[in-house]
XYZ file of C-alpha atoms in Angstrom:
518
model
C 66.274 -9.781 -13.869
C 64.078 -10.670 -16.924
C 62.902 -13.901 -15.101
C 62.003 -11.859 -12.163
C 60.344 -9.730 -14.058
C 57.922 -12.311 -15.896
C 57.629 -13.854 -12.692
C 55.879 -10.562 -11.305
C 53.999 -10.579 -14.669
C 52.286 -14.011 -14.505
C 51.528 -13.371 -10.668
C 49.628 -10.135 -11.255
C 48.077 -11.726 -14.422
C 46.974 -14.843 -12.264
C 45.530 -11.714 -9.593
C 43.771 -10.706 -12.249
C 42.233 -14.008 -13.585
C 41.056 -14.711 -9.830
C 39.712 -10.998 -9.548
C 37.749 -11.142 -12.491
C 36.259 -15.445 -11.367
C 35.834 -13.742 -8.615
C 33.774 -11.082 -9.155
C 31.699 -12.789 -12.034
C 30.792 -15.493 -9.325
C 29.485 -12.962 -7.318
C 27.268 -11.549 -9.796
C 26.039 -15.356 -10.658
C 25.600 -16.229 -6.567
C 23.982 -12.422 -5.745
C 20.617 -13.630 -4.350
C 17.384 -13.035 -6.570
C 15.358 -9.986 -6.142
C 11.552 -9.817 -4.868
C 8.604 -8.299 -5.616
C 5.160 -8.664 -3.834
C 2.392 -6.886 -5.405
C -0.887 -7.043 -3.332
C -4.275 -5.885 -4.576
C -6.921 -5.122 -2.822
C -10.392 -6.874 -3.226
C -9.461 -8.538 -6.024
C -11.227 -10.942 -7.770
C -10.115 -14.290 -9.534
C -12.220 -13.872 -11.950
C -10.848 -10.187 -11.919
C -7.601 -11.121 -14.558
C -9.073 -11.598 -17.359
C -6.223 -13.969 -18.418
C -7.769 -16.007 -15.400
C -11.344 -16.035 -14.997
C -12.245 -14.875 -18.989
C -14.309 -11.591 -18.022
C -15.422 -9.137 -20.039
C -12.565 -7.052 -18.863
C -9.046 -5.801 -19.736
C -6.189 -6.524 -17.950
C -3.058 -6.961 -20.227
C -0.586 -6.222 -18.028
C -1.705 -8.969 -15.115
C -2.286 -11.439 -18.334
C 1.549 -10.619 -19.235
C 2.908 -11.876 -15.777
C 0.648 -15.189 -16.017
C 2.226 -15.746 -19.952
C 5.380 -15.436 -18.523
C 4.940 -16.986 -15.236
C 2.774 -19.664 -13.472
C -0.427 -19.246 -11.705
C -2.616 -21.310 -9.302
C -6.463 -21.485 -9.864
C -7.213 -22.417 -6.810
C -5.934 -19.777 -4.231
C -7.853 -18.738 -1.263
C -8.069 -16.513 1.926
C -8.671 -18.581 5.310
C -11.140 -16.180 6.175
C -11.224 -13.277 9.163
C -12.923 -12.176 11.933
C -13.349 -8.881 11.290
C -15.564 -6.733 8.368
C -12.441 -5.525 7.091
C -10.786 -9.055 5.621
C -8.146 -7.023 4.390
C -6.558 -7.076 8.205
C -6.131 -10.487 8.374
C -5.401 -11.509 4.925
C -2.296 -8.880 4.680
C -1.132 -9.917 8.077
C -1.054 -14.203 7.175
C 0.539 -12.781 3.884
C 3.393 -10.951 6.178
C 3.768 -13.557 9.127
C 3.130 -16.916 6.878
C 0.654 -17.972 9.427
C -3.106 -19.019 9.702
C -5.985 -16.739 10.725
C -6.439 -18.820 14.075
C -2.741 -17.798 14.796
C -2.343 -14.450 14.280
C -3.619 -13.781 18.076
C -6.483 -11.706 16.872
C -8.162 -10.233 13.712
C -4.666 -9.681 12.646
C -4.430 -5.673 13.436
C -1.127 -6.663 15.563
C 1.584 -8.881 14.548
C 3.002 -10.755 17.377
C 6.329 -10.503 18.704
C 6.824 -14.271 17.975
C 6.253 -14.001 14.748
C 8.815 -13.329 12.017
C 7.476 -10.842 9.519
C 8.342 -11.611 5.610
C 10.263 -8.497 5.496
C 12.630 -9.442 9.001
C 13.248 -12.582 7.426
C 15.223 -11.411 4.010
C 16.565 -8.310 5.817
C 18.162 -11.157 8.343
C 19.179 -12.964 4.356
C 20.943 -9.593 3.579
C 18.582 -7.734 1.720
C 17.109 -4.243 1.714
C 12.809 -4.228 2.233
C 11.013 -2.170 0.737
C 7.491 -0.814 1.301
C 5.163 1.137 -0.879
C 1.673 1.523 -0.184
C -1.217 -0.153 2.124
C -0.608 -1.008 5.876
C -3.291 -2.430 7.830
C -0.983 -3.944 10.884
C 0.262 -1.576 13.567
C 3.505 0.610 13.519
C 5.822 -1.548 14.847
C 5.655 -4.462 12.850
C 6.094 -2.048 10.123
C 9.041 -0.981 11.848
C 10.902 -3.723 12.012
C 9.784 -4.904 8.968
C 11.525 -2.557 6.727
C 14.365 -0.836 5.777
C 12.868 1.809 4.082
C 9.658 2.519 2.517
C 7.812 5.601 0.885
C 3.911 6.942 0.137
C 2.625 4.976 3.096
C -1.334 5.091 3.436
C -3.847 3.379 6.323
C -1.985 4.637 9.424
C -4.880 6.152 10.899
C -6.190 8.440 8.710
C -8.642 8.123 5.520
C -10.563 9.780 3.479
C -12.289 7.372 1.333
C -10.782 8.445 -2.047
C -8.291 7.259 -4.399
C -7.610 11.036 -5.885
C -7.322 12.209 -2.025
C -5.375 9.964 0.173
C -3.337 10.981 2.900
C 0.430 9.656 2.494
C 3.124 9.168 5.301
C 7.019 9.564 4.484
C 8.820 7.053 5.816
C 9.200 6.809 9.530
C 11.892 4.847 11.400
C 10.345 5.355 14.523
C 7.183 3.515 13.283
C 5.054 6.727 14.868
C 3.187 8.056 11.600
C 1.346 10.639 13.460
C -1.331 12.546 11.920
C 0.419 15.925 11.399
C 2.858 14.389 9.388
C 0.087 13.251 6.490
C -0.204 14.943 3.738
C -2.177 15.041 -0.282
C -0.648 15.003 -3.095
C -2.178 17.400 -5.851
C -1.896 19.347 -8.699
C -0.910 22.661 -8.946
C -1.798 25.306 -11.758
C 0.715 24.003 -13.828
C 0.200 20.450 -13.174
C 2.769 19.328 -11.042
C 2.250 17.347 -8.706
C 2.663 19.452 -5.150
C 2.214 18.736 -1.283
C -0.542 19.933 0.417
C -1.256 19.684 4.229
C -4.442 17.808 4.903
C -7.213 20.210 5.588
C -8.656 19.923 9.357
C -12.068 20.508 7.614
C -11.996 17.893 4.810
C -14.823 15.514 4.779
C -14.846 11.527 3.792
C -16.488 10.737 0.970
C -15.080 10.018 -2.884
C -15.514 13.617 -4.277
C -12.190 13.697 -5.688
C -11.797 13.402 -8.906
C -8.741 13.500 -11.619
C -8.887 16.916 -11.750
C -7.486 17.182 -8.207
C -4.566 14.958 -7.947
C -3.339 11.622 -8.798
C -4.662 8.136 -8.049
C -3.232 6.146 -5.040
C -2.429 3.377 -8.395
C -0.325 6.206 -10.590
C 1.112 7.578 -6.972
C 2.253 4.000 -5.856
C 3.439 2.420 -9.377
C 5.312 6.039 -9.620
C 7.311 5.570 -6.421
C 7.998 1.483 -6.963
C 9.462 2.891 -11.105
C 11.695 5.425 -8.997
C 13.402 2.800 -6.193
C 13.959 0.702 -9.488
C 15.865 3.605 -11.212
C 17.859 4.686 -8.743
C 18.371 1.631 -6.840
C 22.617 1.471 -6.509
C 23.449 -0.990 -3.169
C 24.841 -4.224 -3.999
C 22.041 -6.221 -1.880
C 19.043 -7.582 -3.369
C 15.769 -5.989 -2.564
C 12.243 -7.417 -1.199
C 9.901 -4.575 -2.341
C 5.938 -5.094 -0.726
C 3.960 -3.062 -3.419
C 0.483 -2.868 -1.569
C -1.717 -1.214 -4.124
C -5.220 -0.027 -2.634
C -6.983 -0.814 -5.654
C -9.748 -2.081 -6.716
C -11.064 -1.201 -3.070
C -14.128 1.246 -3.069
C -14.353 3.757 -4.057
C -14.204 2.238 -7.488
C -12.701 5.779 -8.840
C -11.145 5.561 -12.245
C -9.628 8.549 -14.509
C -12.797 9.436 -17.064
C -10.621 6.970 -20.234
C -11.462 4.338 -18.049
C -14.565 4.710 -17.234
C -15.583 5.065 -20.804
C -14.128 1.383 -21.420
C -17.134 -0.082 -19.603
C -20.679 1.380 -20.370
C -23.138 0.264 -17.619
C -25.358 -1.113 -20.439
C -22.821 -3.535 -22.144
C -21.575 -5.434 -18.896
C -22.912 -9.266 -18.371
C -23.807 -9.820 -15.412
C -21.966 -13.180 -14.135
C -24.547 -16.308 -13.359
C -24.421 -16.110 -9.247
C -25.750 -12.668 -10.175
C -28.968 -12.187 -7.420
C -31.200 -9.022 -6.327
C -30.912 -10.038 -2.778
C -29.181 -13.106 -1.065
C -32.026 -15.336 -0.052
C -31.336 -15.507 4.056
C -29.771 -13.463 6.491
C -25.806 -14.380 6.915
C -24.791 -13.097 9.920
C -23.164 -10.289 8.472
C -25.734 -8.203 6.248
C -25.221 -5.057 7.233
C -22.406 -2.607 6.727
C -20.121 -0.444 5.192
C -19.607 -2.397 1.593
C -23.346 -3.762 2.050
C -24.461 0.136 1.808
C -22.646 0.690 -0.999
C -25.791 -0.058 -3.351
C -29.258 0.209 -2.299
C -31.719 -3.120 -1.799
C -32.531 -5.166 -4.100
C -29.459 -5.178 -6.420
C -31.122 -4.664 -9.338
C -29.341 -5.530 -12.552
C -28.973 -2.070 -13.796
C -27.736 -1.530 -9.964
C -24.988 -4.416 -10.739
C -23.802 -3.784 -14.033
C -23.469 -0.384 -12.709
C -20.902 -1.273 -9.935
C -19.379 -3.675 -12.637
C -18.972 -1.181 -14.743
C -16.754 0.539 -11.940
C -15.333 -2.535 -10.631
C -13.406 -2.686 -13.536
C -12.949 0.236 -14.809
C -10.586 0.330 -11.716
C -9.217 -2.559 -12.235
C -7.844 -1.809 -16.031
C -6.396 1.408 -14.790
C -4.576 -0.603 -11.789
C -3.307 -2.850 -14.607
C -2.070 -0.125 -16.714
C -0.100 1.250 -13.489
C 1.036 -2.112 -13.195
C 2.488 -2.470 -16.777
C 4.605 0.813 -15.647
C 6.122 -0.760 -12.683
C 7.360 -4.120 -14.564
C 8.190 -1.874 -17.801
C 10.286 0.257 -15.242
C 11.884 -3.043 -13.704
C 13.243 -3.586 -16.785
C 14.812 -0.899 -17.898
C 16.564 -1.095 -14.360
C 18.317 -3.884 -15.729
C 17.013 -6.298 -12.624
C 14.157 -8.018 -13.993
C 16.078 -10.786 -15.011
C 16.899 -11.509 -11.587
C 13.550 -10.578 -10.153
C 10.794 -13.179 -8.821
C 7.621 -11.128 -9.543
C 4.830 -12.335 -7.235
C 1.055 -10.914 -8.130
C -1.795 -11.532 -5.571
C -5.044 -10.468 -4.130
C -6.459 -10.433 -0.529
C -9.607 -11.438 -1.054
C -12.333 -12.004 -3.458
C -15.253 -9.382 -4.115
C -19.234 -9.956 -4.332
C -20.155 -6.850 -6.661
C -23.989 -8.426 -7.116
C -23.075 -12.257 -6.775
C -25.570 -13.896 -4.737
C -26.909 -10.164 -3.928
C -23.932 -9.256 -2.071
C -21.903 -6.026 -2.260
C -18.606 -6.947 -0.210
C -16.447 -9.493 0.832
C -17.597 -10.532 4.482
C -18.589 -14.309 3.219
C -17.109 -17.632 1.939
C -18.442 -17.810 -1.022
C -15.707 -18.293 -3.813
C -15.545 -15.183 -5.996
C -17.501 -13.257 -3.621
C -15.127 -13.476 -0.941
C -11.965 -15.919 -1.150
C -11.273 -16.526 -3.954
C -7.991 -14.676 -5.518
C -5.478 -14.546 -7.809
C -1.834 -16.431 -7.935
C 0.866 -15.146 -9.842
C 4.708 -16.325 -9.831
C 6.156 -14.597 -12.591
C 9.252 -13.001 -14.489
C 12.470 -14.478 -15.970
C 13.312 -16.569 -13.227
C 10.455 -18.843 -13.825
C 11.066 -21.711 -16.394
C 7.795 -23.233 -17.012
C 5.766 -20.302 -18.076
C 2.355 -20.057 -18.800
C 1.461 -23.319 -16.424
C -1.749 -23.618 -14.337
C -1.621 -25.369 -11.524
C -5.129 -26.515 -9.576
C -3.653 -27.378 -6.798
C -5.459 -25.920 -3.453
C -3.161 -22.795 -1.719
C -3.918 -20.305 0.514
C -2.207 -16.514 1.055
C -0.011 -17.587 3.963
C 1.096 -20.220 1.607
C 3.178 -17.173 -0.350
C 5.761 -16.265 1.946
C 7.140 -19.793 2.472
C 6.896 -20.151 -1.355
C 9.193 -17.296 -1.835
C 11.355 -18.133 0.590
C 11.881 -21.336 -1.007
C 12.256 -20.328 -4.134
C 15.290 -17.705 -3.315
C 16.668 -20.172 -1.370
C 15.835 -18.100 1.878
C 15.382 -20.368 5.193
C 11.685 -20.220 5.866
C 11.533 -19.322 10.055
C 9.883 -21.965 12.328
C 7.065 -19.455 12.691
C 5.657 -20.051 9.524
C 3.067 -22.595 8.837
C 2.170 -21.589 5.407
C 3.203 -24.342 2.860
C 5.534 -24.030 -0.098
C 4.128 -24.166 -3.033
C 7.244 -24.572 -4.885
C 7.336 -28.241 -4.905
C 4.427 -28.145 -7.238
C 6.232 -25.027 -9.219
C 9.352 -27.612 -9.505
C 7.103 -30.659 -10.875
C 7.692 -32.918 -7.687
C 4.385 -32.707 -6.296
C 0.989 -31.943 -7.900
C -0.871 -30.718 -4.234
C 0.604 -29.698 -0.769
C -3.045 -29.759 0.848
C -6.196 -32.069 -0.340
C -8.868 -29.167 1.405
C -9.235 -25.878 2.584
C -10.780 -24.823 5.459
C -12.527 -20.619 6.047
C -13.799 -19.223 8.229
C -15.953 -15.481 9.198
C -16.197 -14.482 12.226
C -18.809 -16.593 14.399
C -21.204 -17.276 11.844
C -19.992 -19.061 8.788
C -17.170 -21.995 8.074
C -16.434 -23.657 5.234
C -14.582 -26.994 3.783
C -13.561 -27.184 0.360
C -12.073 -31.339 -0.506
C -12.188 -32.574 -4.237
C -15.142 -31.233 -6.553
C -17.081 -30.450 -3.550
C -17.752 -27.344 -1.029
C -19.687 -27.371 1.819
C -20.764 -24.021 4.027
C -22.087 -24.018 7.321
C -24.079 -20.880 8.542
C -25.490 -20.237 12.299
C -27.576 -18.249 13.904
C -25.449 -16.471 16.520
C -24.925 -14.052 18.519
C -22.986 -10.575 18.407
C -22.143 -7.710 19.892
C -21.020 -3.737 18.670
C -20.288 -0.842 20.937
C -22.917 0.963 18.459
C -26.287 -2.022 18.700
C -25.263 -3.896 21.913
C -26.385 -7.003 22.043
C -27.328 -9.194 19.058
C -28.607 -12.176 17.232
C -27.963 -12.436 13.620
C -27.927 -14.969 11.244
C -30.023 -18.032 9.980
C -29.081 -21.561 10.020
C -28.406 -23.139 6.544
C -26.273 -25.672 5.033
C -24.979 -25.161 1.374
C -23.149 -27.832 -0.698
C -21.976 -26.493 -3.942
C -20.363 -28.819 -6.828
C -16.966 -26.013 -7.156
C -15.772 -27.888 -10.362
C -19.523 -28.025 -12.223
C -20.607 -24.634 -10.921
C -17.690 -22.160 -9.951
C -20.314 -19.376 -9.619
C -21.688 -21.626 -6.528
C -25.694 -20.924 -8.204
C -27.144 -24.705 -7.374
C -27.042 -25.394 -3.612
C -26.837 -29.602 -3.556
C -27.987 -29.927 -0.086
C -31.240 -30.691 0.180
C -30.840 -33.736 -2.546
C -31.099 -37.250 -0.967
C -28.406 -38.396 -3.027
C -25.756 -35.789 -1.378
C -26.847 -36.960 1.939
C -23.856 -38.678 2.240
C -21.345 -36.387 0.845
C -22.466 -34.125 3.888
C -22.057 -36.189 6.637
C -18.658 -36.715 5.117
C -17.661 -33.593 4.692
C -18.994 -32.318 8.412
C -16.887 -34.755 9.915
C -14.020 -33.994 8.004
C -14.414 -29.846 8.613
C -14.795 -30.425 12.676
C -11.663 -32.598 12.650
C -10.071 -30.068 10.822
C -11.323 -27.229 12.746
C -9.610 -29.408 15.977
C -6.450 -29.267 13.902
C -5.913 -25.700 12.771
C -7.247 -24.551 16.530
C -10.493 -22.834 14.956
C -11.948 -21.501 18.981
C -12.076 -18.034 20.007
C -9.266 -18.656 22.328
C -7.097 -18.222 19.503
C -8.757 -15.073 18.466
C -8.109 -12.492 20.865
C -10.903 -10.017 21.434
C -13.491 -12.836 19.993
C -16.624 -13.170 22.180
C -18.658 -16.345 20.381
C -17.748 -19.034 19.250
C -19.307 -20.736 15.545
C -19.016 -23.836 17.134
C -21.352 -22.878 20.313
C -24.071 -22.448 17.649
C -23.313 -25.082 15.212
């Protein structure tokens, strides 16, 4: 009886041992977490950390300490005004601008969307913020979401944007929109949006919080009460620094108008017509940019920025105390660069580096070992999602022809690509290979339901020395001496342009064709 009764003993104590292996190989195996945060129109040289402005972001500068970044990060380019559509849709589908079958409004069927793939790996995605795609990509995309804005209805201001609950049925209609404001006591309330209420950035702190506070507030709350065993993919789509540059008054005050520098591509007008001179962003400052003109939109520039780092700081702080940032891959990224008086520009419709392209690359948090590494090595935004895939050990889908970026992370490589290659719509390309960057502009035609029929732009080659002048101020061309380094360098971007499939073909709804005026 005694012998049967140790027996028992030692088998429920070996139960035990093999519960408790068990279970603490679970917690060791249980996939990493994710989280995407994607700015909008920000700069490289926006992170201070990064491009060493006059400006304060020590939240951002955080992640790089304790991450890696990549200094040479770019957007492919886009056919539409609005780069923002097809920069958010080759970060979702891992694919170039010449294959997203259009300016990248739609996501094609055939192409699997970040969020499908780790919801397919077992984990629960996430959505806060910014969608520029249509409703059901977003649909199948995620599992949940909250304070969805850009479904059809906008009213140009941070401190009054219309917000969507989450919608399985991908629908978002209008009547379903609503503001989120203070009341007399300063809560923050509901408030249907008002038939009547005009566009324009006439909110101000007073009236309700920032889309920044809003989103960094929801992404703090699905850390703190997150319970389900899976990991999570959280898309944090912030809508900052877009226009309007509004900023809470403390912020504001950081950056008088008078004290900004004004960086050295600074210009009062851009010396030739582009292609693409006039609209929206182009109107937000009158002609010439004068430099009291350009420090003043500085001045706001990052104003909002610093208060979109602060909201930031709030997020990761609150990812902490959730207990899962040790198990979190943190990634930090733009969507496209930003002129703000470079070259005489307002916007981003160009391929010029920091007026356009150029953006930043963050992989940060505990789960990256060689922290505070820059890598040079040429990337581009579709490049992210097979990066993170990688990296959580998530198979990348045969849809994707981004490249990973984590061989470089690892130390096995020190470049995936030796160019890059953008492109706006039918009147500019551009090839980036070693020191050197060459841009094509044509004169071409166009067309808009509102002018008709159009020619626009001028025909000029620029060759810019990237590594000697970032700023791209001294436009090599016309030197003897480079003569060479053109013809090299044309060849190379039309055999490249064969490769990627740069023809309107690919771009659905495209009329012309840069090569038809080239």
């Amino acid at each position: 009886m005694t012998k049967h009764i140790n027996t028992q003993k030692q088998f429920f104590f070996i139960i035990c041992v093999l519960y408790t292996v068990l279970s603490f190989s679970q917690k060791i195996v249980k996939k990493p977490n994710v989280l995407v945060i994607f700015t909008d129109d920000h700069r490289y040289s926006g992170v201070h950390a990064l491009g060493g402005m006059d400006l304060k972001t020590p939240q951002i500068d955080a992640l790089a300490k304790d991450g890696v970044a990549f200094t040479n990060t770019y957007l492919m380019g886009a056919f539409t005004g609005a780069t923002c559509v097809a920069s958010r849709a080759m970060l979702l589908t891992g694919t170039n601008v010449f294959q997203l079958g259009g300016a990248g409004h739609k996501i094609l069927n055939t192409s699997k969307t970040i969020g499908e793939t780790f919801q397919n790996a077992g984990y629960n995605t996430h959505i806060i913020g910014k969608w520029h795609q249509d409703g059901e990509s977003l649909k199948r995309s995620f599992t949940s979401g909250d304070k969805i804005m850009g479904k059809g209805l906008y009213l140009v201001d941070h401190f009054r944007m219309p917000f969507f609950d989450w919608d399985k049925a991908g629908e978002f209609k209008k009547d379903d929109a609503y503001l989120l404001v203070y009341d007399d006591h300063g809560n923050i309330i509901r408030q249907p949006v008002p038939k009547e209420a005009k566009r324009g950035p006439t909110g101000t702190e007073e009236n309700g919080p920032h889309t920044s506070e809003v989103f960094a507030n929801e992404a703090s709350k699905y850390f703190k009460n997150y319970k389900s065993n899976k990991p999570f993919m959280m898309y944090l789509a912030f809508h900052a620094p877009h226009d309007p540059r509004q900023a809470p008054q403390k912020y504001k005050d950081m950056y008088p108008s008078e004290d900004i520098t004004l960086p050295p591509s600074y210009m009062a007008q851009h010396p030739f017509d582009n292609g693409h001179m006039f609209l929206r962003d182009e109107e937000l400052a009158p002609w010439p940019r004068t430099p009291d003109v350009a420090k003043q939109q500085l001045s706001d520039y990052y104003a909002i920025i610093t208060h979109l780092d602060e909201q930031i700081g709030k997020v990761i702080s609150a990812l902490k105390e959730s207990g899962q940032y040790e198990n979190t891959l943190i990634v930090f990224s733009g969507d496209s660069g930003l002129a703000v008086g470079n070259h005489g520009l307002m916007g981003k419709q160009n391929i010029y580096d920091e007026d356009g392209i150029h953006v930043p690359l963050i992989f940060s948090g505990n789960l990256i070992k060689n922290k505070g590494t820059r890598f040079d090595a040429f990337s581009y935004i579709h490049d992210i999602y097979p990066t993170i895939c990688d990296f959580v050990q998530v198979p990348i889908p045969a849809s994707v022809s981004g490249k990973s970026l984590s061989p470089i992370i690892n130390s096995k490589v020190n470049q995936v690509r030796n160019s890059t290659y953008h492109a706006y719509r039918q009147f500019q390309r551009a090839y980036r290979k070693g020191d050197y960057k060459l841009i094509e502009y044509v004169r071409a035609q166009d067309f808009s339901k509102k002018e008709g029929e159009s020619i626009s732009g001028s025909r000029v080659t620029q060759l810019f020395n990237i590594k000697k002048d970032p700023w791209e101020t001294q436009d090599l061309s016309f030197f003897p001496e480079n003569k060479d380094i053109i013809a090299k360098m044309r060849s190379e971007m039309k055999a490249k342009a064969i490769e990627i499939g740069d023809k309107k073909e690919n771009v659905k709804g495209e009329k012309y064709d840069f090569w038809d005026f080239y």
